[in-house]
Amino acid sequence: MSKQVVVVGGGVIGLLTAFNLAAKVGQVVVCDQGEVGRESSWAGGGIVSPLYPWRYSPAVTALAHWSQDFYPQLGERLFASTGLDPEVHTTGLYWLDLDDEAEALAWAKREGRPLSAVDISAAYDAVPVLGPGFKRAIFMAGVANVRNPRLVKSLKAALQALPNVTLREHCQITGFVQESGRVTGVQTEEGVLPADDVVLSAGAWSGDLLRTLGLELPVEPVKGQMILFKCAEDFLPSMVLAKGRYAIPRRDGHVLVGSTLEHAGYDKTPTEEALASLKASAIELLPELEGAEVVGHWAGLRPGSPEGVPYIGRVPGHEGLWLNCGHYRNGLVLAPASCQLFADLLTGAEPIIEPAPYTPEGRLG
């Protein structure tokens, strides 16, 4: 397939879309308004699971399961080809004092996932730094986290090594070029970039771009703030989650605590209020963090979408235009499956999962 594909947006979804397409099409160009991978892909926690997987629709579950099973080999492949390890770190995840524990366990039984109730004493034995007072725990073995800044660096390096892929950073897309009802390229500040197919994977900015065609995509920015502590390498052996806040251990002892959920437009300014709230949650979860230094505090913008179901497929009425966007809180979780499904659809291959739940048709205004 000798066509040129332009991918608008260089987050994990855009980069992995390009990576999957590179072996199947002639040329791939990735355009990003800033540096690739520096928006929500950089800012997120990188848990390779929805925070509460049983609360999502089967559409999200299908993508999540495929991705979770695929992430270890993706990490190994990128490390082998680039020397940059995305650090897919399998620690398991404890949920503490859940209100809907029964629903979680029923979901796990139905879906065949390794989630089970454990005695709270077992949770304290496994995570000795856990704060006091928790009464109940469930645990899912095999849940990993990926070090998302390293994942985007590794993907970028892998793409830069491919002769038919071009990365254009600081390339602002202002609209789409149309001829006879077909999208034939994108308008940049430097001129027209022609394409046989255009893929919109611009995260929280996707709705703004689609609006230039008179289409309403219900994707909006949702701010999330995180903090980062530096601890001993063996401080936190497993991910833990309680009261909507989580702590994620990295291999080198960094511990991420997140996150807020704020509707503040495109404002990414970290706030003192969020810092205080996140610190309080961190200390409640892991009291020893009270004396630890906060070495990072940042905010990112999630691409909020109804029920977190992404848009993957053709845009009806605009031949040549495709969507792979709107993953809300689960872009890193769902990326491998979303981008493989997308590549299957664009190239006419047999799709890895049923694509109907994600089709843009009937879901755009």
Tab-separated table of C-alpha atoms in Angstrom:
chain	number	residue	atom	x	y	z
A	1	MET	CA	0.000	0.000	0.000
A	2	SER	CA	1.922	3.058	-1.271
A	3	LYS	CA	-0.258	5.772	0.230
A	4	GLN	CA	0.879	8.633	2.452
A	5	VAL	CA	-0.809	8.844	5.840
A	6	VAL	CA	-0.657	11.959	8.010
A	7	VAL	CA	-1.187	11.404	11.741
A	8	VAL	CA	-2.283	14.553	13.578
A	9	GLY	CA	-1.072	14.332	17.174
A	10	GLY	CA	2.097	12.752	18.548
A	11	GLY	CA	1.017	11.309	21.869
A	12	VAL	CA	1.199	7.587	22.572
A	13	ILE	CA	-1.900	6.978	20.403
A	14	GLY	CA	-0.481	8.926	17.453
A	15	LEU	CA	3.030	7.466	17.770
A	16	LEU	CA	1.837	3.883	18.099
A	17	THR	CA	-0.610	4.408	15.219
A	18	ALA	CA	2.323	5.508	13.064
A	19	PHE	CA	4.457	2.596	14.304
A	20	ASN	CA	1.778	0.068	13.370
A	21	LEU	CA	1.131	1.640	9.971
A	22	ALA	CA	4.775	2.082	8.960
A	23	ALA	CA	5.194	-1.496	7.732
A	24	LYS	CA	1.924	-1.391	5.782
A	25	VAL	CA	1.797	1.955	3.953
A	26	GLY	CA	4.224	3.984	1.875
A	27	GLN	CA	4.880	7.061	4.007
A	28	VAL	CA	3.740	8.162	7.465
A	29	VAL	CA	4.043	11.745	8.710
A	30	VAL	CA	3.328	12.546	12.369
A	31	CYS	CA	2.567	16.192	13.176
A	32	ASP	CA	2.417	17.581	16.690
A	33	GLN	CA	1.803	21.151	17.825
A	34	GLY	CA	4.633	20.785	20.372
A	35	GLU	CA	7.102	18.033	21.155
A	36	VAL	CA	5.778	14.532	20.586
A	37	GLY	CA	4.553	12.738	23.685
A	38	ARG	CA	4.650	15.785	25.963
A	39	GLU	CA	0.959	16.164	26.750
A	40	SER	CA	-1.264	13.620	28.566
A	41	SER	CA	0.972	10.720	27.476
A	42	TRP	CA	3.791	12.264	29.502
A	43	ALA	CA	1.642	13.390	32.413
A	44	GLY	CA	-0.290	10.203	33.218
A	45	GLY	CA	0.537	7.508	35.726
A	46	GLY	CA	0.896	4.633	33.307
A	47	ILE	CA	-1.136	1.971	35.121
A	48	VAL	CA	-1.856	-0.729	32.535
A	49	SER	CA	-5.447	-1.097	33.723
A	50	PRO	CA	-8.435	1.190	34.049
A	51	LEU	CA	-8.531	2.384	37.660
A	52	TYR	CA	-11.830	0.563	38.229
A	53	PRO	CA	-12.138	-1.819	35.269
A	54	TRP	CA	-15.469	-3.265	36.378
A	55	ARG	CA	-17.122	0.155	36.078
A	56	TYR	CA	-16.501	0.399	32.340
A	57	SER	CA	-18.473	-0.805	29.348
A	58	PRO	CA	-17.563	-4.010	27.482
A	59	ALA	CA	-16.111	-1.787	24.728
A	60	VAL	CA	-13.407	-0.430	27.043
A	61	THR	CA	-12.886	-3.850	28.646
A	62	ALA	CA	-12.192	-5.496	25.273
A	63	LEU	CA	-9.469	-2.982	24.410
A	64	ALA	CA	-7.997	-3.093	27.915
A	65	HIS	CA	-7.689	-6.886	28.020
A	66	TRP	CA	-5.966	-7.067	24.635
A	67	SER	CA	-3.552	-4.280	25.580
A	68	GLN	CA	-2.699	-5.693	29.002
A	69	ASP	CA	-1.751	-9.000	27.441
A	70	PHE	CA	0.293	-7.284	24.711
A	71	TYR	CA	2.242	-4.663	26.717
A	72	PRO	CA	5.128	-6.901	27.887
A	73	GLN	CA	6.066	-7.864	24.333
A	74	LEU	CA	5.670	-4.270	23.136
A	75	GLY	CA	8.063	-3.151	25.876
A	76	GLU	CA	10.571	-5.847	24.952
A	77	ARG	CA	10.347	-5.044	21.251
A	78	LEU	CA	10.927	-1.317	21.776
A	79	PHE	CA	13.802	-1.933	24.208
A	80	ALA	CA	15.481	-4.343	21.783
A	81	SER	CA	15.200	-1.953	18.843
A	82	THR	CA	16.023	1.345	20.585
A	83	GLY	CA	17.918	0.562	23.790
A	84	LEU	CA	15.338	2.672	25.650
A	85	ASP	CA	13.393	0.565	28.154
A	86	PRO	CA	9.738	1.625	28.648
A	87	GLU	CA	9.902	-0.256	31.966
A	88	VAL	CA	6.771	-2.357	31.872
A	89	HIS	CA	6.844	-3.074	35.607
A	90	THR	CA	4.514	-5.816	36.863
A	91	THR	CA	3.635	-5.210	40.524
A	92	GLY	CA	-0.047	-6.080	40.897
A	93	LEU	CA	-2.590	-3.653	42.311
A	94	TYR	CA	-4.426	-3.508	45.656
A	95	TRP	CA	-7.795	-1.738	45.903
A	96	LEU	CA	-8.679	-0.844	49.496
A	97	ASP	CA	-12.111	-0.419	51.121
A	98	LEU	CA	-14.098	-0.394	47.892
A	99	ASP	CA	-17.811	0.409	48.083
A	100	ASP	CA	-18.506	-1.826	45.078
A	101	GLU	CA	-16.226	-4.734	45.955
A	102	ALA	CA	-18.962	-7.278	45.205
A	103	GLU	CA	-19.397	-5.867	41.702
A	104	ALA	CA	-15.631	-5.968	41.167
A	105	LEU	CA	-15.394	-9.622	42.162
A	106	ALA	CA	-18.406	-10.563	40.038
A	107	TRP	CA	-16.836	-8.791	37.050
A	108	ALA	CA	-13.548	-10.623	37.565
A	109	LYS	CA	-15.284	-13.994	37.692
A	110	ARG	CA	-17.287	-13.181	34.561
A	111	GLU	CA	-14.263	-11.901	32.633
A	112	GLY	CA	-11.770	-14.475	33.884
A	113	ARG	CA	-9.407	-11.860	35.329
A	114	PRO	CA	-7.076	-12.649	38.289
A	115	LEU	CA	-8.816	-10.343	40.789
A	116	SER	CA	-9.717	-11.697	44.225
A	117	ALA	CA	-10.469	-10.624	47.782
A	118	VAL	CA	-7.539	-10.964	50.182
A	119	ASP	CA	-7.398	-10.746	53.949
A	120	ILE	CA	-6.404	-7.234	54.973
A	121	SER	CA	-3.525	-8.680	56.984
A	122	ALA	CA	-2.140	-10.152	53.746
A	123	ALA	CA	-2.253	-6.700	52.161
A	124	TYR	CA	-0.317	-5.235	55.100
A	125	ASP	CA	2.195	-8.089	54.903
A	126	ALA	CA	2.702	-7.461	51.190
A	127	VAL	CA	2.831	-3.647	51.527
A	128	PRO	CA	4.235	-2.936	55.020
A	129	VAL	CA	4.271	0.854	54.443
A	130	LEU	CA	0.489	0.934	53.965
A	131	GLY	CA	-1.318	3.367	56.244
A	132	PRO	CA	-3.416	2.148	59.192
A	133	GLY	CA	-7.167	1.681	59.320
A	134	PHE	CA	-7.943	-0.065	56.054
A	135	LYS	CA	-10.439	-2.892	56.533
A	136	ARG	CA	-10.772	-4.702	53.187
A	137	ALA	CA	-8.635	-5.364	50.129
A	138	ILE	CA	-8.886	-6.934	46.715
A	139	PHE	CA	-5.817	-7.691	44.616
A	140	MET	CA	-5.212	-8.220	40.925
A	141	ALA	CA	-1.981	-10.010	40.133
A	142	GLY	CA	-0.185	-9.260	36.900
A	143	VAL	CA	-1.169	-5.591	36.637
A	144	ALA	CA	1.787	-3.594	35.353
A	145	ASN	CA	2.661	0.045	35.041
A	146	VAL	CA	4.625	1.488	32.173
A	147	ARG	CA	6.993	4.412	32.650
A	148	ASN	CA	5.187	6.580	30.175
A	149	PRO	CA	7.888	9.241	29.558
A	150	ARG	CA	10.252	6.421	28.623
A	151	LEU	CA	7.575	4.775	26.490
A	152	VAL	CA	7.150	7.910	24.375
A	153	LYS	CA	10.939	8.372	24.094
A	154	SER	CA	11.281	4.761	22.964
A	155	LEU	CA	8.447	5.072	20.434
A	156	LYS	CA	9.953	8.295	19.107
A	157	ALA	CA	13.354	6.657	18.683
A	158	ALA	CA	11.800	3.626	16.965
A	159	LEU	CA	9.971	5.890	14.499
A	160	GLN	CA	13.035	8.032	13.829
A	161	ALA	CA	14.874	4.867	12.777
A	162	LEU	CA	12.267	4.044	10.108
A	163	PRO	CA	13.041	5.459	6.635
A	164	ASN	CA	9.397	5.990	5.667
A	165	VAL	CA	8.337	7.883	8.834
A	166	THR	CA	8.717	11.638	9.364
A	167	LEU	CA	8.137	13.358	12.707
A	168	ARG	CA	7.208	17.029	12.453
A	169	GLU	CA	7.249	18.645	15.868
A	170	HIS	CA	6.046	22.206	16.543
A	171	CYS	CA	3.819	21.799	13.507
A	172	GLN	CA	0.495	23.493	14.131
A	173	ILE	CA	-2.425	22.050	12.159
A	174	THR	CA	-5.060	24.702	11.481
A	175	GLY	CA	-7.530	22.662	9.444
A	176	PHE	CA	-8.129	20.030	6.793
A	177	VAL	CA	-7.827	20.278	3.029
A	178	GLN	CA	-10.858	18.966	1.099
A	179	GLU	CA	-11.443	18.208	-2.569
A	180	SER	CA	-14.806	16.924	-3.836
A	181	GLY	CA	-15.903	15.828	-0.381
A	182	ARG	CA	-12.660	14.002	0.363
A	183	VAL	CA	-10.006	15.063	2.884
A	184	THR	CA	-6.739	15.240	0.928
A	185	GLY	CA	-4.383	16.731	3.476
A	186	VAL	CA	-3.943	19.130	6.368
A	187	GLN	CA	-3.318	22.850	6.492
A	188	THR	CA	-0.253	23.777	8.523
A	189	GLU	CA	1.201	27.171	9.290
A	190	GLU	CA	3.902	26.337	6.742
A	191	GLY	CA	1.513	25.266	3.999
A	192	VAL	CA	-0.471	22.249	2.865
A	193	LEU	CA	0.666	18.744	3.757
A	194	PRO	CA	-0.985	16.333	1.292
A	195	ALA	CA	-2.226	12.896	2.353
A	196	ASP	CA	-4.164	9.936	1.066
A	197	ASP	CA	-5.496	9.445	4.602
A	198	VAL	CA	-5.481	11.712	7.654
A	199	VAL	CA	-5.708	10.296	11.179
A	200	LEU	CA	-6.853	12.620	13.960
A	201	SER	CA	-5.190	11.531	17.215
A	202	ALA	CA	-4.807	14.903	18.866
A	203	GLY	CA	-6.009	14.025	22.363
A	204	ALA	CA	-7.886	16.804	24.121
A	205	TRP	CA	-7.496	19.039	21.032
A	206	SER	CA	-9.234	16.602	18.660
A	207	GLY	CA	-12.668	18.200	19.093
A	208	ASP	CA	-11.356	21.657	18.195
A	209	LEU	CA	-9.833	20.389	14.973
A	210	LEU	CA	-12.900	18.430	13.910
A	211	ARG	CA	-15.031	21.507	14.554
A	212	THR	CA	-13.285	23.173	11.585
A	213	LEU	CA	-15.314	20.740	9.437
A	214	GLY	CA	-18.553	21.599	11.227
A	215	LEU	CA	-18.521	18.329	13.190
A	216	GLU	CA	-19.009	18.069	16.932
A	217	LEU	CA	-16.789	15.485	18.605
A	218	PRO	CA	-17.636	15.241	22.324
A	219	VAL	CA	-14.009	15.238	23.469
A	220	GLU	CA	-12.950	17.895	25.955
A	221	PRO	CA	-9.876	18.589	28.096
A	222	VAL	CA	-10.048	17.215	31.653
A	223	LYS	CA	-7.156	18.329	33.839
A	224	GLY	CA	-5.303	15.899	36.059
A	225	GLN	CA	-2.522	16.733	38.511
A	226	MET	CA	0.135	14.345	39.845
A	227	ILE	CA	2.974	14.465	42.351
A	228	LEU	CA	6.189	12.463	42.454
A	229	PHE	CA	8.242	11.365	45.471
A	230	LYS	CA	11.736	9.850	45.538
A	231	CYS	CA	11.995	6.872	47.888
A	232	ALA	CA	14.149	3.799	48.349
A	233	GLU	CA	13.908	1.323	45.464
A	234	ASP	CA	12.104	-1.266	47.592
A	235	PHE	CA	9.817	1.205	49.387
A	236	LEU	CA	6.565	0.306	47.614
A	237	PRO	CA	6.326	-3.265	46.245
A	238	SER	CA	2.844	-2.928	44.701
A	239	MET	CA	0.465	-0.308	43.374
A	240	VAL	CA	-2.249	0.698	45.850
A	241	LEU	CA	-5.513	2.574	45.356
A	242	ALA	CA	-7.999	3.959	47.870
A	243	LYS	CA	-10.612	6.723	47.814
A	244	GLY	CA	-9.932	7.445	44.156
A	245	ARG	CA	-6.220	8.111	44.648
A	246	TYR	CA	-3.367	5.783	43.774
A	247	ALA	CA	0.348	5.292	44.372
A	248	ILE	CA	2.531	3.782	41.649
A	249	PRO	CA	6.090	2.526	42.243
A	250	ARG	CA	8.756	2.898	39.577
A	251	ARG	CA	11.721	0.535	39.520
A	252	ASP	CA	14.157	3.198	40.756
A	253	GLY	CA	12.116	4.135	43.838
A	254	HIS	CA	10.120	7.035	42.450
A	255	VAL	CA	6.497	6.894	43.607
A	256	LEU	CA	3.743	8.712	41.698
A	257	VAL	CA	0.571	9.764	43.499
A	258	GLY	CA	-2.475	10.932	41.567
A	259	SER	CA	-4.674	12.317	40.453
A	260	THR	CA	-7.154	15.147	40.339
A	261	LEU	CA	-10.089	15.389	37.938
A	262	GLU	CA	-10.778	19.011	36.971
A	263	HIS	CA	-12.738	20.752	34.234
A	264	ALA	CA	-10.586	23.836	33.682
A	265	GLY	CA	-10.383	24.161	29.906
A	266	TYR	CA	-6.849	24.079	28.556
A	267	ASP	CA	-5.270	25.397	31.767
A	268	LYS	CA	-2.422	23.078	32.777
A	269	THR	CA	-1.141	25.160	35.685
A	270	PRO	CA	-0.352	23.046	38.774
A	271	THR	CA	-2.108	24.464	41.840
A	272	GLU	CA	-1.222	24.625	45.525
A	273	GLU	CA	-4.690	23.345	46.375
A	274	ALA	CA	-4.150	20.170	44.349
A	275	LEU	CA	-0.647	19.752	45.775
A	276	ALA	CA	-2.026	19.853	49.329
A	277	SER	CA	-4.830	17.436	48.472
A	278	LEU	CA	-2.500	14.964	46.740
A	279	LYS	CA	-0.004	15.137	49.607
A	280	ALA	CA	-2.770	14.407	52.116
A	281	SER	CA	-3.909	11.405	50.074
A	282	ALA	CA	-0.328	10.194	49.742
A	283	ILE	CA	0.267	10.352	53.489
A	284	GLU	CA	-3.043	8.611	54.240
A	285	LEU	CA	-2.080	5.790	51.877
A	286	LEU	CA	1.608	5.663	52.804
A	287	PRO	CA	2.375	7.606	56.007
A	288	GLU	CA	6.166	7.461	55.526
A	289	LEU	CA	5.751	9.809	52.575
A	290	GLU	CA	5.164	12.639	55.059
A	291	GLY	CA	8.913	13.072	55.349
A	292	ALA	CA	9.669	12.411	51.677
A	293	GLU	CA	10.530	15.148	49.209
A	294	VAL	CA	8.094	15.978	46.441
A	295	VAL	CA	10.420	16.011	43.432
A	296	GLY	CA	7.734	16.706	40.841
A	297	HIS	CA	4.245	18.210	40.530
A	298	TRP	CA	2.586	18.631	37.148
A	299	ALA	CA	-0.711	18.650	35.285
A	300	GLY	CA	-1.929	17.171	32.023
A	301	LEU	CA	-5.096	17.275	29.953
A	302	ARG	CA	-6.994	14.048	29.364
A	303	PRO	CA	-9.190	13.737	26.255
A	304	GLY	CA	-12.529	13.393	28.058
A	305	SER	CA	-15.194	11.399	26.185
A	306	PRO	CA	-18.615	9.908	27.026
A	307	GLU	CA	-18.067	6.761	29.144
A	308	GLY	CA	-14.420	6.770	28.062
A	309	VAL	CA	-15.166	4.907	24.819
A	310	PRO	CA	-12.701	6.057	22.148
A	311	TYR	CA	-13.497	6.946	18.543
A	312	ILE	CA	-11.710	4.576	16.155
A	313	GLY	CA	-12.554	4.496	12.464
A	314	ARG	CA	-13.659	6.533	9.451
A	315	VAL	CA	-15.411	9.887	9.751
A	316	PRO	CA	-18.698	9.510	7.852
A	317	GLY	CA	-19.158	11.926	4.976
A	318	HIS	CA	-15.453	12.865	4.912
A	319	GLU	CA	-13.628	10.220	2.903
A	320	GLY	CA	-9.956	10.008	3.821
A	321	LEU	CA	-10.421	11.232	7.399
A	322	TRP	CA	-10.090	8.844	10.337
A	323	LEU	CA	-10.253	9.116	14.132
A	324	ASN	CA	-8.241	7.391	16.827
A	325	CYS	CA	-8.921	9.588	19.828
A	326	GLY	CA	-11.066	10.217	22.925
A	327	HIS	CA	-9.516	7.648	25.265
A	328	TYR	CA	-10.139	9.826	28.347
A	329	ARG	CA	-8.320	8.335	31.373
A	330	ASN	CA	-7.130	5.208	29.586
A	331	GLY	CA	-4.997	6.295	26.636
A	332	LEU	CA	-1.900	4.453	27.848
A	333	VAL	CA	-3.963	1.429	28.889
A	334	LEU	CA	-5.820	1.101	25.609
A	335	ALA	CA	-3.128	2.257	23.174
A	336	PRO	CA	-1.818	-1.109	21.900
A	337	ALA	CA	-5.283	-2.468	21.104
A	338	SER	CA	-6.654	0.838	19.777
A	339	CYS	CA	-3.726	1.338	17.433
A	340	GLN	CA	-3.724	-2.252	16.177
A	341	LEU	CA	-7.473	-2.110	15.579
A	342	PHE	CA	-7.005	1.195	13.766
A	343	ALA	CA	-4.268	-0.220	11.527
A	344	ASP	CA	-6.483	-3.203	10.739
A	345	LEU	CA	-9.342	-0.914	9.700
A	346	LEU	CA	-7.252	1.423	7.562
A	347	THR	CA	-5.455	-1.400	5.742
A	348	GLY	CA	-8.500	-3.670	5.393
A	349	ALA	CA	-7.080	-6.440	7.584
A	350	GLU	CA	-9.183	-8.666	9.823
A	351	PRO	CA	-9.791	-6.548	12.964
A	352	ILE	CA	-8.411	-7.871	16.245
A	353	ILE	CA	-11.724	-7.166	18.003
A	354	GLU	CA	-15.227	-6.171	16.924
A	355	PRO	CA	-14.880	-2.525	15.758
A	356	ALA	CA	-18.550	-1.472	15.925
A	357	PRO	CA	-18.528	0.028	19.469
A	358	TYR	CA	-15.834	2.538	18.494
A	359	THR	CA	-17.047	3.672	15.089
A	360	PRO	CA	-17.513	7.450	14.796
A	361	GLU	CA	-20.689	6.956	12.752
A	362	GLY	CA	-23.723	7.996	14.790
A	363	ARG	CA	-21.546	9.377	17.594
A	364	LEU	CA	-20.665	12.780	16.129
A	365	GLY	CA	-22.765	15.914	16.261
